[in-house]
Coordinates of C-alpha atoms and ligand atoms in Angstrom, one line a residue:
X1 CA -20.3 1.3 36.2
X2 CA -23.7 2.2 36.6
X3 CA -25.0 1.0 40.4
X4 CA -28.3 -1.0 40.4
X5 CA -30.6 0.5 43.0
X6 CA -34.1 -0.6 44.6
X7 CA -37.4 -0.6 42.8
X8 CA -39.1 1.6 45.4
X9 CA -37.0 4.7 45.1
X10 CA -37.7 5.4 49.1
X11 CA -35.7 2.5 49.9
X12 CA -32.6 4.3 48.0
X13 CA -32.0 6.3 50.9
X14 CA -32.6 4.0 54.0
X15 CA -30.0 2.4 56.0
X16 CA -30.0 -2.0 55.6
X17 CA -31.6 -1.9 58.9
X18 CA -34.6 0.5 58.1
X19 CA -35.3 -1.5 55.0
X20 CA -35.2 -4.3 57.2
X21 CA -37.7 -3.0 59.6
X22 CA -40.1 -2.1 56.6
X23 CA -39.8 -5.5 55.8
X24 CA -40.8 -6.6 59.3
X25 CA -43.5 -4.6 59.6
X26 CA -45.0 -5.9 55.9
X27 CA -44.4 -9.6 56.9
X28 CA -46.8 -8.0 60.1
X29 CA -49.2 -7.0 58.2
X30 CA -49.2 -9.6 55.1
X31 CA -49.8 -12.3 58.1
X32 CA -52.7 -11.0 59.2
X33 CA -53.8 -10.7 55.9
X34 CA -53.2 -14.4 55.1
X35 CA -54.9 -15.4 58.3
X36 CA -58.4 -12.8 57.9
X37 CA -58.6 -13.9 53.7
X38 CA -57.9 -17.4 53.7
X39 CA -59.1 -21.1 55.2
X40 CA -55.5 -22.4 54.1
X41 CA -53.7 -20.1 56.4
X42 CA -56.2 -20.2 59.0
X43 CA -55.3 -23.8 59.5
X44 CA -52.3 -23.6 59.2
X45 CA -51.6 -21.3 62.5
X46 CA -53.7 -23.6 64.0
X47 CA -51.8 -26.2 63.4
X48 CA -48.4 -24.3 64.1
X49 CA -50.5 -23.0 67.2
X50 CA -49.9 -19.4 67.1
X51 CA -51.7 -16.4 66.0
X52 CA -50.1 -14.4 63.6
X53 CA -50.4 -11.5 65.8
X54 CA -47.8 -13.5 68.3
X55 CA -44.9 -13.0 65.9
X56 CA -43.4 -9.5 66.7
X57 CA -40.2 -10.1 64.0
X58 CA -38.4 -11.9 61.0
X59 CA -36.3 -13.5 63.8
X60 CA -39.4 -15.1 64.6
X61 CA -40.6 -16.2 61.4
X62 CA -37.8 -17.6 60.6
X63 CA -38.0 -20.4 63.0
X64 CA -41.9 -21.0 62.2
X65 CA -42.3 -24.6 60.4
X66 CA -42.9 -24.5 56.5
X67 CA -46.3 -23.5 55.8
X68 CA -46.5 -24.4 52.2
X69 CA -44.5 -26.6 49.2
X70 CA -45.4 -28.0 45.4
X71 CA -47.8 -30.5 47.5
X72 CA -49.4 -28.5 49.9
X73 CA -50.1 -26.0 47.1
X74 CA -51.3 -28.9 44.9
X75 CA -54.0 -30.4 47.3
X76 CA -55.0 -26.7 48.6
X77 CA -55.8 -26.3 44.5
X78 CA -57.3 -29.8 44.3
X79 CA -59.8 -28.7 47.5
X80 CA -60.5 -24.9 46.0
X81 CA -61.2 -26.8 42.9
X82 CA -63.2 -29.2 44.7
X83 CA -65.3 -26.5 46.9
X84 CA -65.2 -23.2 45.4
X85 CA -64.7 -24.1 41.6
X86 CA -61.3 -22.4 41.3
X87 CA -58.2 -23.6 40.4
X88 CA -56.1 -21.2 42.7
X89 CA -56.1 -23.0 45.9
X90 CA -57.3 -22.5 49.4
X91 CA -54.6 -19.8 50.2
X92 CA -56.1 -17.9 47.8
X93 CA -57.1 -14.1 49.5
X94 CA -59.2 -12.4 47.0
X95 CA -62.1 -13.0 44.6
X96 CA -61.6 -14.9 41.5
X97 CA -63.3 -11.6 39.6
X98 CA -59.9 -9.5 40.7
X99 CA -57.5 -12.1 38.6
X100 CA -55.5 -10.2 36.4
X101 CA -53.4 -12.8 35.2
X102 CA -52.9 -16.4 35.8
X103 CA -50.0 -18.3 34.8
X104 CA -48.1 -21.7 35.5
X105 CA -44.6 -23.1 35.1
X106 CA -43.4 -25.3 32.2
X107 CA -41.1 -27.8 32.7
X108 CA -42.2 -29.3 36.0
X109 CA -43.6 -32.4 36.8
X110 CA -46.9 -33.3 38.1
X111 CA -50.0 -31.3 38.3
X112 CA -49.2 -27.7 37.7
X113 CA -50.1 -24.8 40.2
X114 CA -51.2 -21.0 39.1
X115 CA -48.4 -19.6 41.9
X116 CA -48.6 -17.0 39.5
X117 CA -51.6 -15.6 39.6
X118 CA -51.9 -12.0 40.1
X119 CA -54.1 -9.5 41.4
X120 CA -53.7 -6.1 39.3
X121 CA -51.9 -5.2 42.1
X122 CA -49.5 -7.6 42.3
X123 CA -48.8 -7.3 38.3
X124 CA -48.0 -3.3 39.3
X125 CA -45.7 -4.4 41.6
X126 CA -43.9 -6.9 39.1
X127 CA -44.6 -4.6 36.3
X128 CA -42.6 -2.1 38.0
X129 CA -39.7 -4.1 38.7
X130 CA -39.5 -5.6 35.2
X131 CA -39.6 -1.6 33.5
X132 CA -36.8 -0.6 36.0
X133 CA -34.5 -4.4 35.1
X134 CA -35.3 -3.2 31.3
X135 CA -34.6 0.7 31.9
X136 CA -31.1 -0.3 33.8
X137 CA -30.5 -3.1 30.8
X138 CA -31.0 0.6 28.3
X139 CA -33.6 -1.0 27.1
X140 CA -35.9 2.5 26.0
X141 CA -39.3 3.2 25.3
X142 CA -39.6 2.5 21.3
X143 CA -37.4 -0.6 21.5
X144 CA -38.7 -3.8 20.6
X145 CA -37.7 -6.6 22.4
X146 CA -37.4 -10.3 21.3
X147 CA -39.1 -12.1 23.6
X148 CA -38.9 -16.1 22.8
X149 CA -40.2 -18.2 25.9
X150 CA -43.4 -20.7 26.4
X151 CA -45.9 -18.4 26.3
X152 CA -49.6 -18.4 27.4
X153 CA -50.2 -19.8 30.3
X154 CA -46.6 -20.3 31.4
X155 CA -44.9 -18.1 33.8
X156 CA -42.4 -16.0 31.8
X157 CA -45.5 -14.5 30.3
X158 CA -46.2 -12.7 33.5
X159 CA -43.6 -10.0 32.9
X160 CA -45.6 -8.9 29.5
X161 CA -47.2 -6.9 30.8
X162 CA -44.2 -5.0 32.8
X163 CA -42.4 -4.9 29.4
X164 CA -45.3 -3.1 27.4
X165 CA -45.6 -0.7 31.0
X166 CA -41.9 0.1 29.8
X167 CA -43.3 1.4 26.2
X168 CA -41.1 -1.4 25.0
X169 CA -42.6 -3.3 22.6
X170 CA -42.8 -7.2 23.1
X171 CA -41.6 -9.3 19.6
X172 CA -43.7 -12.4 21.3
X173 CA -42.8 -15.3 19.6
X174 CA -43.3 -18.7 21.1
X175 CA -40.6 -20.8 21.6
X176 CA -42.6 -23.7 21.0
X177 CA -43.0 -22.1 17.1
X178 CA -39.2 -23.8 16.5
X179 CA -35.6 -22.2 15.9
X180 CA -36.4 -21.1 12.2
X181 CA -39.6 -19.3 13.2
X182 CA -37.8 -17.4 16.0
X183 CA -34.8 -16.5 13.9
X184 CA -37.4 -15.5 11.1
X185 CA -39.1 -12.6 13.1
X186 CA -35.7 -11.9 14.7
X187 CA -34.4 -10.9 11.1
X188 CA -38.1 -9.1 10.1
X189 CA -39.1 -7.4 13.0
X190 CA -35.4 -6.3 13.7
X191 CA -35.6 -6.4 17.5
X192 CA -33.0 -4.1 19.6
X193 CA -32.7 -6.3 22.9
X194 CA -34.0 -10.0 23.2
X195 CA -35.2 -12.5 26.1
X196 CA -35.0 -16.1 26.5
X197 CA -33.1 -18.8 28.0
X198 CA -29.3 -19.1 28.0
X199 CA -29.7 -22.8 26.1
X200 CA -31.9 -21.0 23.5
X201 CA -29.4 -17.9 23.1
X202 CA -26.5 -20.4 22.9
X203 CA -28.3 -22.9 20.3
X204 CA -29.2 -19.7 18.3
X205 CA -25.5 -19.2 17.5
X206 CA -25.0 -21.6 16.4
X207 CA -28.0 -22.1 14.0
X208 CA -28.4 -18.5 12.3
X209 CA -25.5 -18.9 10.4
X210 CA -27.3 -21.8 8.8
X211 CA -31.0 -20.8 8.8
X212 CA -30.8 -17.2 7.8
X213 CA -27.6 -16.6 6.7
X214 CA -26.4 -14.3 9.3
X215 CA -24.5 -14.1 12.4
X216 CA -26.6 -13.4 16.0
X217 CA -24.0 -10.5 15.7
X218 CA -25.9 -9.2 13.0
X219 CA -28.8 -8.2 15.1
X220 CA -27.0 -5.5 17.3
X221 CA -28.9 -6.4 20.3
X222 CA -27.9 -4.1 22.9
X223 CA -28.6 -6.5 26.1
X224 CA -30.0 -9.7 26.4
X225 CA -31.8 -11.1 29.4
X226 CA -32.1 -14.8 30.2
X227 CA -33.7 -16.7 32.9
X228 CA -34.5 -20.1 34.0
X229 CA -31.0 -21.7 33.9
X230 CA -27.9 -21.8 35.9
X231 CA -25.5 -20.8 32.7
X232 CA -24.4 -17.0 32.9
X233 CA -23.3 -18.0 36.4
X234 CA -20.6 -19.7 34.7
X235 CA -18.2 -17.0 33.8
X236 CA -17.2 -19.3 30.1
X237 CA -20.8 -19.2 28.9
X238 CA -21.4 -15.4 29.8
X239 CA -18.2 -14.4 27.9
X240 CA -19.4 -17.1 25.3
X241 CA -22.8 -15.6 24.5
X242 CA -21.7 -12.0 25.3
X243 CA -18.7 -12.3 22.4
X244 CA -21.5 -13.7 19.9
X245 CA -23.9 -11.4 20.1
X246 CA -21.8 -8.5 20.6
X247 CA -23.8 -7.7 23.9
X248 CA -24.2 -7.6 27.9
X249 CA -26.3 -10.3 28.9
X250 CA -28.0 -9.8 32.2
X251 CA -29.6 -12.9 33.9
X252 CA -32.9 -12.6 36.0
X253 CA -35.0 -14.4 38.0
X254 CA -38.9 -13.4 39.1
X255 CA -39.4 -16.2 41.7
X256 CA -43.5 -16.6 41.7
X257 CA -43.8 -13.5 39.7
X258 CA -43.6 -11.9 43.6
X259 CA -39.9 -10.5 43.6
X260 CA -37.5 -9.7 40.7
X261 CA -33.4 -10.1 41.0
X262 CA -30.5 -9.0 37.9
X263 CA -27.0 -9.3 37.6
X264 CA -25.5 -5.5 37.1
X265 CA -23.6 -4.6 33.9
X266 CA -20.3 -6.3 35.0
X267 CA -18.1 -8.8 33.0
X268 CA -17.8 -10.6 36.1
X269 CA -20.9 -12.1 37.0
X270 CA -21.5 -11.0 41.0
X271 CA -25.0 -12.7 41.5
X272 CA -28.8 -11.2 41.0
X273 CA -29.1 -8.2 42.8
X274 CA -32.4 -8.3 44.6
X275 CA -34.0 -5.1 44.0
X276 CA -37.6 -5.6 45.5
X277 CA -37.0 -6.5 49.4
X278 CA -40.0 -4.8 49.6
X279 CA -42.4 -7.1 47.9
X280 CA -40.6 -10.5 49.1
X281 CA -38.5 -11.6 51.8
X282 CA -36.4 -13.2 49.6
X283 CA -34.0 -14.6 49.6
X284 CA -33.3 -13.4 53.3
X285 CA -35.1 -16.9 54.3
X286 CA -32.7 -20.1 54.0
X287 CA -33.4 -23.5 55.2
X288 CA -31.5 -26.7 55.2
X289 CA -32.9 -28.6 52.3
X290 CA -32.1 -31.8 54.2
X291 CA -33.6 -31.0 57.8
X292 CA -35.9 -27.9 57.0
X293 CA -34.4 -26.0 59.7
X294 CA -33.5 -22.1 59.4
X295 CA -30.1 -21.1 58.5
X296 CA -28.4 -17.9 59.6
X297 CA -27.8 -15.0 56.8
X298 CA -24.2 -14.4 56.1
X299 CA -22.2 -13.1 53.1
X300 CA -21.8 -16.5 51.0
X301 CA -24.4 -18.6 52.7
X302 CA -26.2 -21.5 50.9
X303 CA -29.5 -22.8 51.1
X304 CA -32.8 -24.0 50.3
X305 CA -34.9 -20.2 49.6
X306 CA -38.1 -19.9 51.3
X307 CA -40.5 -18.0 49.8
X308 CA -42.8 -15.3 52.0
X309 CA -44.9 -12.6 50.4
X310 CA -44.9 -9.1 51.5
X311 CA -47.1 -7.9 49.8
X312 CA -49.3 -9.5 47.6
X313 CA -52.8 -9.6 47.1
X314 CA -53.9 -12.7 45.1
X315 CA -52.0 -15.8 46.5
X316 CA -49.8 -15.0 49.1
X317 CA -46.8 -17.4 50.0
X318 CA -46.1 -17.2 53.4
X319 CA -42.8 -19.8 53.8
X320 CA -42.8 -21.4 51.0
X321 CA -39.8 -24.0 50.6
X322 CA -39.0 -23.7 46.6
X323 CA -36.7 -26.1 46.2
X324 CA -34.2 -24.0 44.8
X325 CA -30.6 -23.8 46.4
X326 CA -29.0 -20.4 46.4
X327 CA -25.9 -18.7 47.6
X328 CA -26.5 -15.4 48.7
X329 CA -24.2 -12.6 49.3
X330 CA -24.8 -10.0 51.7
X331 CA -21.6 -7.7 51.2
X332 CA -21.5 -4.4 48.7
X333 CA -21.3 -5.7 45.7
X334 CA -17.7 -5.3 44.2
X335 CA -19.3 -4.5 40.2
X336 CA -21.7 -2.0 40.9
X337 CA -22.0 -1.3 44.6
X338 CA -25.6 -2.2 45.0
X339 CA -25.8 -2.3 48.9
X340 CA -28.7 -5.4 48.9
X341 CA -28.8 -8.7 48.8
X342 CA -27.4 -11.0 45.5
X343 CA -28.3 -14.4 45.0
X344 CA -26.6 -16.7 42.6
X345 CA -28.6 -20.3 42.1
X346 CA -26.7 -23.0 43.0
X347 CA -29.4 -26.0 41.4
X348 CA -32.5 -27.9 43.3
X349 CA -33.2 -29.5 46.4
X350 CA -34.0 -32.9 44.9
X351 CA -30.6 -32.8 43.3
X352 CA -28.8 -32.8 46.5
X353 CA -26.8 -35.2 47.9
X354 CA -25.0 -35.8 51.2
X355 CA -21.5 -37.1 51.3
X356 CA -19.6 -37.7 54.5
X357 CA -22.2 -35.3 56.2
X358 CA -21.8 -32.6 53.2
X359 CA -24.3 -31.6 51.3
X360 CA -23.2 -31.5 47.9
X361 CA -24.9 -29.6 44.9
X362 CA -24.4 -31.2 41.3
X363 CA -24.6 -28.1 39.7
X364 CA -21.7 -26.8 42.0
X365 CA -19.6 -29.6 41.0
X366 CA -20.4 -29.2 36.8
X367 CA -19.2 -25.0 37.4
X368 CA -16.3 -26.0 38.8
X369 CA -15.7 -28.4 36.8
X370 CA -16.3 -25.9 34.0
X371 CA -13.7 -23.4 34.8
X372 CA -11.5 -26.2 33.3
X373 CA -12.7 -25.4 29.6
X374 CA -11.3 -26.2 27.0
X375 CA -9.6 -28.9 28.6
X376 CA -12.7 -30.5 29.8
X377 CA -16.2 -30.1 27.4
X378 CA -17.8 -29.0 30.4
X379 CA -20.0 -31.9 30.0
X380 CA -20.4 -34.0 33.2
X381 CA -22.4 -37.1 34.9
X382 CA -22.5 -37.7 38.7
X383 CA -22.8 -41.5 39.0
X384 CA -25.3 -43.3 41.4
X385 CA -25.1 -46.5 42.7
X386 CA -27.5 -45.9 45.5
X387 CA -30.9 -43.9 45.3
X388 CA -29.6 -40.2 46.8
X389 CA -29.5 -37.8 48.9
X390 CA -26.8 -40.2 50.8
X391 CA -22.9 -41.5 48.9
X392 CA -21.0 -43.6 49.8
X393 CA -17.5 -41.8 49.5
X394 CA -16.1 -41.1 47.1
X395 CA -18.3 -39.7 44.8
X396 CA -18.2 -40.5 41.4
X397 CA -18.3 -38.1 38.4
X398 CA -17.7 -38.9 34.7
X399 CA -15.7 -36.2 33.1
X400 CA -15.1 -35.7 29.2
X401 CA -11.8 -34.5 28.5
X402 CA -12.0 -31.9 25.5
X403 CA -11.0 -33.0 22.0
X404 CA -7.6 -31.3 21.8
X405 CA -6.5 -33.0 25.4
X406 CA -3.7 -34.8 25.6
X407 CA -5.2 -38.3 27.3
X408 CA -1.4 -38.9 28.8
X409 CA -1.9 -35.4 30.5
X410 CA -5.2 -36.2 32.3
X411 CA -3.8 -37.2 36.0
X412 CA -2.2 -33.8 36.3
X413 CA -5.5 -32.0 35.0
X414 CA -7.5 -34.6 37.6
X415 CA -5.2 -33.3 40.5
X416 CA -6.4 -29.6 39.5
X417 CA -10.0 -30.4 39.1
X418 CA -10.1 -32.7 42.5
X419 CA -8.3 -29.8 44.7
X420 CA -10.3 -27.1 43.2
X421 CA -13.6 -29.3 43.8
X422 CA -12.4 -29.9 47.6
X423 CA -11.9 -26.0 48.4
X424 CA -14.8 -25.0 46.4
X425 CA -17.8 -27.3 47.0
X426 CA -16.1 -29.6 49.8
X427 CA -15.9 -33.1 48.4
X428 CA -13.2 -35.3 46.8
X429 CA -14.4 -37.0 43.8
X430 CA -13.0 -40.4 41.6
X431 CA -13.1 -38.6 38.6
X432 CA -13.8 -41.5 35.7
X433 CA -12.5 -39.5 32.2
X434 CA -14.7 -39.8 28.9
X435 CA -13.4 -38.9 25.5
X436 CA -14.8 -35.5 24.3
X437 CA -18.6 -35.9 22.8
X438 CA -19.5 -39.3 24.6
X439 CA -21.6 -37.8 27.2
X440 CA -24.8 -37.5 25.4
X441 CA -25.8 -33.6 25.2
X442 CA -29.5 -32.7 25.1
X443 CA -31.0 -29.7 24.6
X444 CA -33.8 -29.5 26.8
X445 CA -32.3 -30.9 30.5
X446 CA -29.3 -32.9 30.1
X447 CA -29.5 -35.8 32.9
X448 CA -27.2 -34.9 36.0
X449 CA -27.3 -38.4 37.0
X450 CA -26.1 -42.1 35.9
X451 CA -28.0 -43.9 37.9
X452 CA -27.0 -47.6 38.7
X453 CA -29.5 -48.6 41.4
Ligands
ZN1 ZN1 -23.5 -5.3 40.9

């Protein structure tokens, strides 16, 4: 199996602790930079009431507050707006004229921020990163790619630019444009590897058959790449989509366009293998989502990723809390032997909950829970009956049973699934069983909650 390496081929040959002191002595560096460039950061040590010059290590860092979230980098945007007639906040560090790009994310609620907005430096860096994911995928100069995500202004659009810098040419078509359109090009422009979510890939499956007459088969992709979901995680819906399209599909994930991470050409799925330590500290950065408070690294360790720069030119994060819960892995991994860090994304801080002192992910419960296929649709709802993160024991999850179960065999099936939840994500449900298909299915974000408060 072919071994996924850095980005920067120096790194390549360096021991885990001399990439960790380059690191260090980037985070140094990109400090300073913050602090001399930008009001927002400025404050900010003031506040903390250090220099940046004070902190000689990671170690350090680590236990510094969190400098910046969704909010903080909302108002910063509403006062650069305000002041300087930008929208890219006050922890912006360069001049508006060196914006190469500026992008946003779909999907999230409230006033959106341009965390991806990139210096041409910092679209090198990415660009980089995105032509070695593709070049590792096989994905060759001449190829065309399928790439079907909101484009524009919305984030996925940032790695463009990286795919063209791999001579690969970019079949752009927005997802917005519908199923039929995408499926139209697909079968016109005869693309040889294709991006997009895992929903999309799955829903395609399903509807080329009926819209033009074909099979996803058909296309001979040689890789696919999704992002933005936890779904290849879940080793039933990577065999799933890899048996219909005949293909490997590798998941990624670019968190602010600032750092990339893949999962290697495996059938098991070991985790993103975080090929740019170089540009980002993550996800070396974990937090309790709960108290905020730093978490030691070890191999299997979950968290809340914070999100520090090291080196970035535009808009610098320097601990950022994302929001996003991931397990990371810190040991060889057992595919391909890449000697960094993985990370797997275990769902969001807001969906947290705490029961009996746990926390408790929903989208940890819903793999396990998964594993169970076909006897279960995979289809789950955690119910509520008090506003979260805090349950009352036990927790309650409604499970559909899949259509060929046996209702008279679903206590010995509930024993499985409770014991297997217990080891695995440390909590004893009441599982309450729902025929298959009465859980309503949508395709955009299915609700993970019932709530009844
Ligand atoms: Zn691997």
């Amino acid at each position: 199996m072919r071994k996924i390496r850095y980005v920067t081929t120096a790194l390549n040959t360096m021991t885990n602790d001399e990439i960790l002191q380059l690191r260090e002595t980037k985070l140094l560096n990109q400090m300073k930079y913050c602090y001399r460039n930008s009001e927002y950061y400025q404050n900010k040590f003031k506040e903390i009431g250090v220099y940046p010059q004070e902190i000689k290590s990671i170690e350090e860092f680590r236990k510094l507050p969190i400098m910046m979230n969704k909010n903080l980098e909302r108002s910063s945007q509403q006062e650069s707006m305000d002041r300087h007639g930008h929208p890219f906040g006050m922890h912006f560090c360069c001049s508006p004229d060196d914006v190469f790009l500026t992008a946003t994310t779909s999907g999230t609620t409230g006033i959106p921020t341009f965390s991806y907005t990139l210096a041409q430096q910092d679209i090198n860096n990415l660009s980089k990163a995105v032509s070695y994911m593709l070049e590792y995928a096989r994905v060759s100069p001449g190829d065309r790619i399928l790439f079907s995500h909101a484009l524009g202004i919305y984030a996925t659009s940032a790695v463009l630019p990286g795919i063209r810098h791999a001579g690969v040419l970019p079949i752009d078509v927005d997802v917005r444009a519908g199923t039929a359109a995408i499926l139209q090009y697909a079968r016109l422009t005869k693309p040889t590897a294709a991006m997009m979510t895992p929903s999309l890939a799955e829903h395609l499956i399903q509807k080329a058959p009926e819209i033009i007459g074909t099979q996803v088969s058909d296309f001979n992709l040689s890789a696919l790449l999704t992002v933005g979901e936890i779904a290849i995680g879940i080793p039933e819906v990577k065999q799933k989509i890899e048996e219909a399209y005949g293909c490997r599909v590798y998941d990624w994930i670019g968190p602010i366009g600032g750092s990339l991470a893949f999962s290697c050409d495996s059938d098991e799925y070991y985790g993103m293998h975080c090929v740019t330590p170089d540009f980002d500290l993550y996800p070396y950065d974990l937090v309790d989502p709960d108290t905020k408070q730093s978490i030691d690294m070890f191999d299997g360790v979950i968290g809340e990723a914070i999100y520090t720069s090291l080196d970035r030119i535009a808009v610098p994060m320097l601990r950022m809390a994302s929001g996003d819960i991931v397990q990371v892995f810190t040991k060889e991994c057992p595919g391909c032997g890449f000697k960094g860090l993985r990370v797997k994304v275990v769902g969001r801080s807001d969906d947290m909950l705490i029961v009996k002192g746990a926390n408790v992910y929903p989208a940890a419960i819903k793999q396990v829970i998964t594993t169970f296929r076909p006897d279960v649709t995979g289809e789950i709802r955690i119910v509520l009956d008090q506003a979260p993160p805090r349950v009352t024991p036990p927790l309650k999850v409604k499970v559909e049973y899949g259509a060929n179960m046996d209702s008279s065999n679903l206590f010995e099936l509930e024993e499985k699934i409770k014991e297997k939840l217990r080891q695995e994500v440390r909590v004893t449900p009441e599982i309450i069983w729902c025929p298959s298909g009465t859980l309503e299915k949508s395709m955009a974000k299915t609700p993970v909650f019932e709530k009844n408060y």
